[in-house]
Coordinates of C-alpha atoms in Angstrom, one line a residue:
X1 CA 117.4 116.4 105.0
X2 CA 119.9 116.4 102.8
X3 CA 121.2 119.2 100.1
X4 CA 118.4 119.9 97.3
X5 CA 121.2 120.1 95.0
X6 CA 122.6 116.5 95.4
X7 CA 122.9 114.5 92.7
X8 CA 120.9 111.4 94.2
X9 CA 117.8 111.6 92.8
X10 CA 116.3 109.6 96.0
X11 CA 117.2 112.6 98.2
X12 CA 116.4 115.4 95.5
X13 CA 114.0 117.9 97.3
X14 CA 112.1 120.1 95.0
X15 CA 110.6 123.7 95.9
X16 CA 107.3 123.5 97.7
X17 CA 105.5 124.2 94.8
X18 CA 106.7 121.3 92.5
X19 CA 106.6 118.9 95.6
X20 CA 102.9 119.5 96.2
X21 CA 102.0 119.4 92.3
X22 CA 104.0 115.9 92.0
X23 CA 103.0 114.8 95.4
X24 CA 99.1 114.8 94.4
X25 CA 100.2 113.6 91.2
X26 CA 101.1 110.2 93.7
X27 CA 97.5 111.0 95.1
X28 CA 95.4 110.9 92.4
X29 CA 97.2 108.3 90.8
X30 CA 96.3 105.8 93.6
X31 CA 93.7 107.4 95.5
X32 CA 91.1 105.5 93.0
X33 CA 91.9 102.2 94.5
X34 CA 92.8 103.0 97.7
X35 CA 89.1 104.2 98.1
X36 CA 87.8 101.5 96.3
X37 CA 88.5 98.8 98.8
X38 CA 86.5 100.7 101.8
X39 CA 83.8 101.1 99.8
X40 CA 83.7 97.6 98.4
X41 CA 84.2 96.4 101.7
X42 CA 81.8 98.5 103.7
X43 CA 78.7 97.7 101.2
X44 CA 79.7 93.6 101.0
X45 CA 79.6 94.0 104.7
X46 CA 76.1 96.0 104.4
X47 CA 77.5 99.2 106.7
X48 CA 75.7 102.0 107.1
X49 CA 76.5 105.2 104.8
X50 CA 78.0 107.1 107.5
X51 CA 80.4 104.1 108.7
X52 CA 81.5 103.3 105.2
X53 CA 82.5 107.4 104.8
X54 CA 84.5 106.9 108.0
X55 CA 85.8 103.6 106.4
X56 CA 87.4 106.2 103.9
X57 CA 88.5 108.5 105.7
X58 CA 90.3 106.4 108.1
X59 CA 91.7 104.7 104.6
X60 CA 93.5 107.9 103.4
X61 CA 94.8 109.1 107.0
X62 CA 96.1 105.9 107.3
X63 CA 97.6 105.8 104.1
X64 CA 99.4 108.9 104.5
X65 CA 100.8 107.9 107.8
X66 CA 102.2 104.5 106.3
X67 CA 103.5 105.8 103.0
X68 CA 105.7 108.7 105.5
X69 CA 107.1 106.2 107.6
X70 CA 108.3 103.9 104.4
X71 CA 109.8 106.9 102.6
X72 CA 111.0 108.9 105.5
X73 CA 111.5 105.9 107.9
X74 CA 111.8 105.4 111.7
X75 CA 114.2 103.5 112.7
X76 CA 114.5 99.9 110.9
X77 CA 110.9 100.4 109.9
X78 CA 110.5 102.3 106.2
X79 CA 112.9 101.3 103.2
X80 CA 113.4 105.5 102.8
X81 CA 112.4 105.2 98.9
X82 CA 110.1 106.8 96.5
X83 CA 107.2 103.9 97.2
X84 CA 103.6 104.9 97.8
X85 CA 101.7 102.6 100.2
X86 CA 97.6 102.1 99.8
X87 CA 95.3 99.4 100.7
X88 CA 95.4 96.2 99.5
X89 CA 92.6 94.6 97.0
X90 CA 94.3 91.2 97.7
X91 CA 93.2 90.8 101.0
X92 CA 89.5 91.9 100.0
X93 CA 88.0 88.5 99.9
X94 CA 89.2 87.4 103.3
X95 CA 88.4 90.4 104.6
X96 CA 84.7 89.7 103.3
X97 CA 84.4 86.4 104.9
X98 CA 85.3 87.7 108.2
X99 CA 83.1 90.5 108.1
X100 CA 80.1 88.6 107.1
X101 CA 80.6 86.1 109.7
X102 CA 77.9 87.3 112.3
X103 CA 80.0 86.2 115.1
X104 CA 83.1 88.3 114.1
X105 CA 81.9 91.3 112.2
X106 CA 83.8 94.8 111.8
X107 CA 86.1 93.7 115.4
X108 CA 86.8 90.1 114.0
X109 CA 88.2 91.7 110.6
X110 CA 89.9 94.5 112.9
X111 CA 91.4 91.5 114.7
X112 CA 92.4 89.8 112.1
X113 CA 94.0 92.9 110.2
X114 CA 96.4 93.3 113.8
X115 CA 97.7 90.1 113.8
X116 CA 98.5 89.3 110.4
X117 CA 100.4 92.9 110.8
X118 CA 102.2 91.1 114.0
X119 CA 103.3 88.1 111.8
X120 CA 104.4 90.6 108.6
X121 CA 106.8 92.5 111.0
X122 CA 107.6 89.3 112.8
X123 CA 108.7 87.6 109.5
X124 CA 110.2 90.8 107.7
X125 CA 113.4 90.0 108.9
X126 CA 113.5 86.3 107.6
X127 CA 111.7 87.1 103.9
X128 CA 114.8 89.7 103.8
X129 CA 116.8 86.4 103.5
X130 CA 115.1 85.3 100.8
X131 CA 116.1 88.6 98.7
X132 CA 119.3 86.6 96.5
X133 CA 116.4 84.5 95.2
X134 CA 115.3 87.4 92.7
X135 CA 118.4 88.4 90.4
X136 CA 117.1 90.2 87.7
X137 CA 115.5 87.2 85.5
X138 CA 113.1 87.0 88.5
X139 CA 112.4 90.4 89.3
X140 CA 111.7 91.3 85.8
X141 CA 109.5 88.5 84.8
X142 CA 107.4 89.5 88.3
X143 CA 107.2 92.9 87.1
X144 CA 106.3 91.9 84.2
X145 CA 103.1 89.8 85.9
X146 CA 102.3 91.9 88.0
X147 CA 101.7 95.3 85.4
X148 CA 99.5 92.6 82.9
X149 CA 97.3 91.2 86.0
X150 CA 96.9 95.1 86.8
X151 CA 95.7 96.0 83.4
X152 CA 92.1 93.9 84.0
X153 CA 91.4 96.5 87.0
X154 CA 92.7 99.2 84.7
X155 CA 90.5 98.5 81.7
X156 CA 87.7 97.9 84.2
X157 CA 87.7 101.0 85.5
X158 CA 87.8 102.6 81.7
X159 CA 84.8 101.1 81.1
X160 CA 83.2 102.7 84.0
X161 CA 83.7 99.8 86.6
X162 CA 83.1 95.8 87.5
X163 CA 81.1 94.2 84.6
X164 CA 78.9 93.0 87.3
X165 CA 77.4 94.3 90.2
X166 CA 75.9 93.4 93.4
X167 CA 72.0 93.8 93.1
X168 CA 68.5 93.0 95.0
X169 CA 68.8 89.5 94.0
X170 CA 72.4 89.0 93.4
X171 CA 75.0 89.9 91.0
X172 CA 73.8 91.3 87.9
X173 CA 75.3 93.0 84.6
X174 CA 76.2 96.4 85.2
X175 CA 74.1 98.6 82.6
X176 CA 77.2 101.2 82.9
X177 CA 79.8 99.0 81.9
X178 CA 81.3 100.1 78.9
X179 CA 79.5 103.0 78.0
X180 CA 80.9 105.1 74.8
X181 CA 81.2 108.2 76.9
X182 CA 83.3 106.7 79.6
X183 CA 85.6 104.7 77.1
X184 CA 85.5 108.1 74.9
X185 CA 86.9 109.9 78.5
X186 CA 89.1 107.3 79.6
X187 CA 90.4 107.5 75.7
X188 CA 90.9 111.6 75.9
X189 CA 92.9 111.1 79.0
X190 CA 95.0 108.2 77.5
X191 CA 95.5 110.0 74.3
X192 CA 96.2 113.3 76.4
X193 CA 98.9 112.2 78.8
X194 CA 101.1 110.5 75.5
X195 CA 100.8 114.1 73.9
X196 CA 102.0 116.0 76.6
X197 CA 104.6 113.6 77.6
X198 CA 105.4 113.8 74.2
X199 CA 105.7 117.8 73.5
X200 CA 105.7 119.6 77.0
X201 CA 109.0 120.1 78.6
X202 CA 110.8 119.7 81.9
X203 CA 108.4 120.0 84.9
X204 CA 105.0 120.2 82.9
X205 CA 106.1 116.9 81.5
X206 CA 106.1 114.8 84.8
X207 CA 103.0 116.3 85.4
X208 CA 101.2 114.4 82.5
X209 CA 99.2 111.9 84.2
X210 CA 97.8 114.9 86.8
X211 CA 97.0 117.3 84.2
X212 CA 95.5 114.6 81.8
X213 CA 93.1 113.3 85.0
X214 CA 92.3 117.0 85.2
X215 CA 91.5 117.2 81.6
X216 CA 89.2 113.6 82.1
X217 CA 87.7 115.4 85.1
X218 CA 86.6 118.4 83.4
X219 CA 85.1 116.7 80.4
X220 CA 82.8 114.8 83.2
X221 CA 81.8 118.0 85.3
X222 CA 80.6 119.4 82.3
X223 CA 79.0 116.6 81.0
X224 CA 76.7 116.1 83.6
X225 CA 78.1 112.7 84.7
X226 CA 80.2 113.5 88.4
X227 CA 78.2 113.7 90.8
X228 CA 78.7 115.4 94.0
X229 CA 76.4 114.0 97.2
X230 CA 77.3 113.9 100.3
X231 CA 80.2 117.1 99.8
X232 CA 77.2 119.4 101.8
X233 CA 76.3 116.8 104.8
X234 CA 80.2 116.4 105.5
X235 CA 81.7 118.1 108.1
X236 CA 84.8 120.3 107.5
X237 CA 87.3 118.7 109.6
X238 CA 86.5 114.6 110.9
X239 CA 89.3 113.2 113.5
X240 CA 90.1 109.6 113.5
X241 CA 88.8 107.5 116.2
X242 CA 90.5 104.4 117.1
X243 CA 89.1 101.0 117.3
X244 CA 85.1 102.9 116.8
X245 CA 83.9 99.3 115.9
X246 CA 84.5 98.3 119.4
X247 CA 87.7 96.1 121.0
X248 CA 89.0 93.3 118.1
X249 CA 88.4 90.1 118.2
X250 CA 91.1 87.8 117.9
X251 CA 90.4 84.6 116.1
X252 CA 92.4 82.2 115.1
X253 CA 91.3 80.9 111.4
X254 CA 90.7 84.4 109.9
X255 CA 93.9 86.1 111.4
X256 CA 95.8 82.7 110.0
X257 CA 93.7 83.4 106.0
X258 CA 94.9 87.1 106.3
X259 CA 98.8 85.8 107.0
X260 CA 98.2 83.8 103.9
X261 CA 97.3 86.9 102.6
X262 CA 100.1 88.5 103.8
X263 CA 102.6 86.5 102.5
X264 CA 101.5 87.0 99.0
X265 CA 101.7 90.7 99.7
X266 CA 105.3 90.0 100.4
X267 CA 106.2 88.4 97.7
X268 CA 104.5 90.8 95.5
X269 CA 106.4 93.6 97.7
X270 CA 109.8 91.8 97.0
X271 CA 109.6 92.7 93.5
X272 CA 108.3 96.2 93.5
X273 CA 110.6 97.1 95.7
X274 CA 113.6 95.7 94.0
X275 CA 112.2 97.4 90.6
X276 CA 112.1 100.8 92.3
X277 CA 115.6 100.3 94.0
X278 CA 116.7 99.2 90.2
X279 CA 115.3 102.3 88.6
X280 CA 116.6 104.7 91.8
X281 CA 120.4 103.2 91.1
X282 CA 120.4 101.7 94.2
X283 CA 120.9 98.4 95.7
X284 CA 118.6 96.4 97.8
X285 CA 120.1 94.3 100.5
X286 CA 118.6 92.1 103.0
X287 CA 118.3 94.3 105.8
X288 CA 117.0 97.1 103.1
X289 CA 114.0 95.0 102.2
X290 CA 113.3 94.3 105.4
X291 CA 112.9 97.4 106.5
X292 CA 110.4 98.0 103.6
X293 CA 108.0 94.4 104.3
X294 CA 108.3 95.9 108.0
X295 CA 106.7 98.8 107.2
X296 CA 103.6 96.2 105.7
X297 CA 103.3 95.1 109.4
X298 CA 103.3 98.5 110.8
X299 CA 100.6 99.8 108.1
X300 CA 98.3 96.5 109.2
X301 CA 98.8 97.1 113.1
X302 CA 98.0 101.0 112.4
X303 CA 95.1 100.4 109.9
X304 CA 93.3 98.0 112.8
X305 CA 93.9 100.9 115.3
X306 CA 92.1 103.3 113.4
X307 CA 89.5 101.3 111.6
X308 CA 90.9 100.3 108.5
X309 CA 92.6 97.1 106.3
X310 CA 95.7 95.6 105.3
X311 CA 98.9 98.0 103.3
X312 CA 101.2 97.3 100.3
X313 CA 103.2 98.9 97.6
X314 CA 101.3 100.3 94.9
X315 CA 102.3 99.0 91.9
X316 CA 100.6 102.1 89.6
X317 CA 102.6 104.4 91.7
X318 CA 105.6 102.1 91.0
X319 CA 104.9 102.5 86.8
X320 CA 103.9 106.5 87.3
X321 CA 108.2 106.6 88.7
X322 CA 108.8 105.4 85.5
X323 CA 106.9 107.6 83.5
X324 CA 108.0 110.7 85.1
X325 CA 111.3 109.5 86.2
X326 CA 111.1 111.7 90.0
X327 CA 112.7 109.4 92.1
X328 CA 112.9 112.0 95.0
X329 CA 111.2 110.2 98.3
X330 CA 110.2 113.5 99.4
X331 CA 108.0 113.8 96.7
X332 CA 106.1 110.3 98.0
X333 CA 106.4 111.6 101.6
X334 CA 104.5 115.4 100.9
X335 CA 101.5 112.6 99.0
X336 CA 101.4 111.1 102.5
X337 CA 101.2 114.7 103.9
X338 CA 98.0 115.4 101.6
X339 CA 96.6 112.1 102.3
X340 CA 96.6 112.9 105.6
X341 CA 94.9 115.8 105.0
X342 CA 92.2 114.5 102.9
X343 CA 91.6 112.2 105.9
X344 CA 90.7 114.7 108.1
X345 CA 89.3 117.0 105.9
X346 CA 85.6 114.9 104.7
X347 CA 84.3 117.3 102.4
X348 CA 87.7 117.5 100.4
X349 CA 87.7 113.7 100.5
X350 CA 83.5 113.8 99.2
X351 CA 85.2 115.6 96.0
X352 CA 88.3 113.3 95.2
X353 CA 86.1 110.5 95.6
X354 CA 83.5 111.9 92.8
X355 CA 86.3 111.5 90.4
X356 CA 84.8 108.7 88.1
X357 CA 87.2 105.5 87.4
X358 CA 87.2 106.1 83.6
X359 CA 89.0 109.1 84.2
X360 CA 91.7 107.8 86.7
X361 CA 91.1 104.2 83.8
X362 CA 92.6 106.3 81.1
X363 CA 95.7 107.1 82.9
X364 CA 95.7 103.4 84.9
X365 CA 96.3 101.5 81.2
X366 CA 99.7 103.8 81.1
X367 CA 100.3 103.7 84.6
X368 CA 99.8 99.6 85.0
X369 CA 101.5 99.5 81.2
X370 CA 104.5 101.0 82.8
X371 CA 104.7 98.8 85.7
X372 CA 105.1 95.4 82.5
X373 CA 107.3 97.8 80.4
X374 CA 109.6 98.5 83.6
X375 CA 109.8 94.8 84.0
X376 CA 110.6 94.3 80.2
X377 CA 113.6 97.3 81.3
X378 CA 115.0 94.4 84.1
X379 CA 115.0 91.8 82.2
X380 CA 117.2 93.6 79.4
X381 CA 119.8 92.9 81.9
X382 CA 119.0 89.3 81.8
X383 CA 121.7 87.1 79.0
X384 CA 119.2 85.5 76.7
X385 CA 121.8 84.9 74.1
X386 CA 124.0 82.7 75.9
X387 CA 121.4 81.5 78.2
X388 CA 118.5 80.4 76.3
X389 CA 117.0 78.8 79.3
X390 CA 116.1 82.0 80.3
X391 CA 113.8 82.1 78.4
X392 CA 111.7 79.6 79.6
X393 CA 111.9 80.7 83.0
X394 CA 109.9 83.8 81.9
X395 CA 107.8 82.3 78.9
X396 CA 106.3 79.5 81.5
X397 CA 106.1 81.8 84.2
X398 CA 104.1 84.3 82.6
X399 CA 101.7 81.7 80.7
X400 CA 101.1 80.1 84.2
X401 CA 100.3 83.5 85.9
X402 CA 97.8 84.7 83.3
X403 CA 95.6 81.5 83.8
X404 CA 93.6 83.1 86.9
X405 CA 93.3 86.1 84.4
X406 CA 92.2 84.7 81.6
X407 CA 89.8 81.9 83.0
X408 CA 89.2 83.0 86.5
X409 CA 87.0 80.6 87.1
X410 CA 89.2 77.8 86.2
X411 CA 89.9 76.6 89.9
X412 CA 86.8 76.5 91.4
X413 CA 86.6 73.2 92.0
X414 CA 89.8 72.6 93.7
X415 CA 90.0 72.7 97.2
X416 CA 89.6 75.8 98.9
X417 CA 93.5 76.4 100.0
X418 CA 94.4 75.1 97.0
X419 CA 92.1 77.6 95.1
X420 CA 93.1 80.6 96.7
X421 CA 96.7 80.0 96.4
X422 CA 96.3 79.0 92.2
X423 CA 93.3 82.1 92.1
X424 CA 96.6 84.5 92.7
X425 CA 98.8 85.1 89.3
X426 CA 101.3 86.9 90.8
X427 CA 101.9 84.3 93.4
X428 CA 102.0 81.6 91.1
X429 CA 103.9 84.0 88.6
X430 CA 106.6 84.6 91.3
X431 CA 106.8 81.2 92.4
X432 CA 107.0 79.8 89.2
X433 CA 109.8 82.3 88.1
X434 CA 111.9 81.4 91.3
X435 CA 111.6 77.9 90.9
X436 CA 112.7 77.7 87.4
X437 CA 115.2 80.2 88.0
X438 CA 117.0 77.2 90.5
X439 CA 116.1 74.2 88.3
X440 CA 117.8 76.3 85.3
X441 CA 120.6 78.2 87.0
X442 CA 121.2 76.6 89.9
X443 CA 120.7 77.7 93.8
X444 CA 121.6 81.4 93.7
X445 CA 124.9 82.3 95.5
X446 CA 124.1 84.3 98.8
X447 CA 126.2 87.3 98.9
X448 CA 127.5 89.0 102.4
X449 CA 125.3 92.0 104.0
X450 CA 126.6 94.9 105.1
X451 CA 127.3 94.1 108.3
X452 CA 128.8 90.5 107.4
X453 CA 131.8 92.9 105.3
X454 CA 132.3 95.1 108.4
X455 CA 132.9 91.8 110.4
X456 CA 135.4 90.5 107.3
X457 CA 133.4 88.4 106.0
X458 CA 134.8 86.3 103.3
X459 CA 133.5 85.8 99.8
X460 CA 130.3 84.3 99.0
X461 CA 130.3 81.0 100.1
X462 CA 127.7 79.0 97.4
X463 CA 124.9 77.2 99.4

């Protein structure tokens, strides 16, 4: 570790105190997704209660293991910056149409999940090449995507989840959805993390989005509203058991759907992690962002081991940098300690997950807001005065990645490949934006890595 004083703030360690408070800050800011997934999962896939809890369990262990080894890192694995890794809601619907083939079940999706983690760290190295074809124009506009397709989930869970749910006979509107008390909690919380980021000062300022989750939390306990089953049948302490659905199964067609899957994920990766190395001061090389998309691979081959799905960056964890503006890693890395913990530790877990999604809604339209508005930040980099073809590269990027948002059912008739690859914004978005970026500005000039300057490499040669 390096000296708490330093002046990076990437290796600023705080005193234990502050690096638990802004550690579970990490926590609670993600934890409502990350436990979403398992349970969306588990009941698609018609598991039984005490399989799904597992499912969770085996979710936030994993977690916390994955987001240590990309902040701390091992090796060439982990990009050692402030990024929070959870599970993936991309991956969801393949996941689903494993599962619910009777021939593959639980060990087909646990199949799949390993090798599509064996081609992400296989290909890590290559998409690292790819890293000169997101200057700023690119990496902003994707930013920018990515926090407005967030905002649906966001706004979902304000209004106190999906607007339709799976019942007896099929999906059906979901009498919750939009209740005035949750939109009146999720608007408390909203309202109460812009005041104190507003008027507290210091440290109690980059704790806004905890405390105001607290404040949500509180309103719910006493109105009646959380409750808390299941916190008395847990046990106190649950240890992981790997591969407890039995040895994978490895088929060909769903591990290939989950690559597919995968490959979105690193595109999406690409630009979070560029907009974190952008607000941490720090320059993203080849070999750097390969180190991070490797640690996407390891959290897939880890998460089949011990029962669980496909990892990413978390984008929300991404805007919350912004808000609070702690870059330290070791803040990230003591959230992977306490996910850990609330992996092994059910009854802990029972409570967390009783926190209802129109409080963690409240702070996920700032949070997801952040992610755009950090994207809006990169692209104030980008020359629009001189370059007015700029411009288009992010006006028709944007427009062609909120189609899928806006009219999500707009591709339905397509072919299936085709659908999935058009159903994703963000890939389109990101596509889009690196496309026009060349047919505007030309192929972008590959610069030398590290190691190519220690060998005396030569300038840039254009390709």
């Amino acid at each position: 570790m390096s000296n708490p004083d330093t002046t990076d703030p990437v290796e600023k360690i705080y005193p234990v105190p502050s690096l638990l408070a802004l550690g579970l800050q990490h926590v609670l800011v993600m934890y409502a997704g990350a436990v979403a997934v398992p349970l969306i999962i588990g009941s698609a896939l018609q598991l039984p209660k005490e399989q799904i809890a597992m499912l969770v369990s085996a979710d936030l262990f994993c977690c916390g293991i994955v987001t240590i080894i990309q902040a701390v890192g091992i090796g060439n694995i982990g990009i050692r910056l402030p990024i929070m890794m959870g599970i993936a809601f991309t991956a969801v619907p393949s996941i689903i149409a494993t599962g619910t083939n009777p021939e593959l079940g639980m060990p087909g999706v646990i199949g799949a999940v390993i090798g599509s983690g064996i081609f992400t760290l296989l290909a890590a190295p290559y998409f690292g090449r790819w890293v000169r074809f997101f200057p700023p124009i690119v990496t902003g506009t994707v930013m920018l995507i990515i926090g407005l397709s967030l905002m649906r989930v966001g706004v979902n869970w304000a209004a106190g989840g999906q607007p339709m749910i799976r019942g007896p006979e099929g999906m059906i509107p979901n009498p919750a959805y939009g209740a005035p008390f949750a939109l009146a909690v999720a608007s408390i919380v909203l309202v109460a993390i812009l005041l104190m980021t507003r008027f507290l000062k210091g440290f109690l300022s980059n704790l806004a989005v905890l405390l105001g989750i607290g404040i949500g939390f509180a309103i719910a306990v006493a109105a009646g509203k959380v409750s808390f089953s299941g916190v008395g049948d847990a046990d106190w302490v649950q240890i992981i058991h790997p591969l407890a659905f039995g040895w994978p199964i490895f088929e060909f067609w769903s591990i290939f759907s989950l690559c597919a899957v995968m490959t979105v994920m690193m595109v999406e990766s690409t630009g979070q992690i560029l907009a974190v190395g952008d607000m941490a001061g720090r320059k993203i090389s080849q070999e750097d962002l390969a180190r991070g998309l490797r640690t996407d691979g390891v959290g897939n081959i880890l998460g089949g081991i011990l029962n669980t799905f496909t990892y990413t960056t978390y984008a929300q964890n991404v805007g919350l940098l912004q808000i609070t503006g702690v870059m330290s890693r070791w803040v990230v890395a003591t959230g992977g300690v306490i996910l850990i913990l609330l992996g092994l530790l059910p009854k802990v877990a029972f409570i967390s997950a009783s926190i209802p999604s129109y409080v963690v809604g409240g702070a996920a339209i700032v949070m997801f807001g952040m992610v755009s508005a950090t994207g809006v930040k990169i692209l104030g980099k980008v020359d629009f005065a001189n370059n007015r073809r700029n411009l288009y590269i992010v006006a028709v990027s944007v427009g062609l990645a909120m189609v899928p948002v806006v009219a999500d059912r707009i591709f339905d008739q397509l072919p299936q490949a085709l659908e999935r690859f058009l159903h994703s914004g963000v890939l389109v978005g990101t596509f889009a934006a690196a496309l026009l970026n060349i047919l505007f500005n030309g192929i972008p000039v590959k610069e030398p890595d590290e190691s190519e300057l220690k060998n005396g490499a030569a300038a840039p040669d254009a390709v």
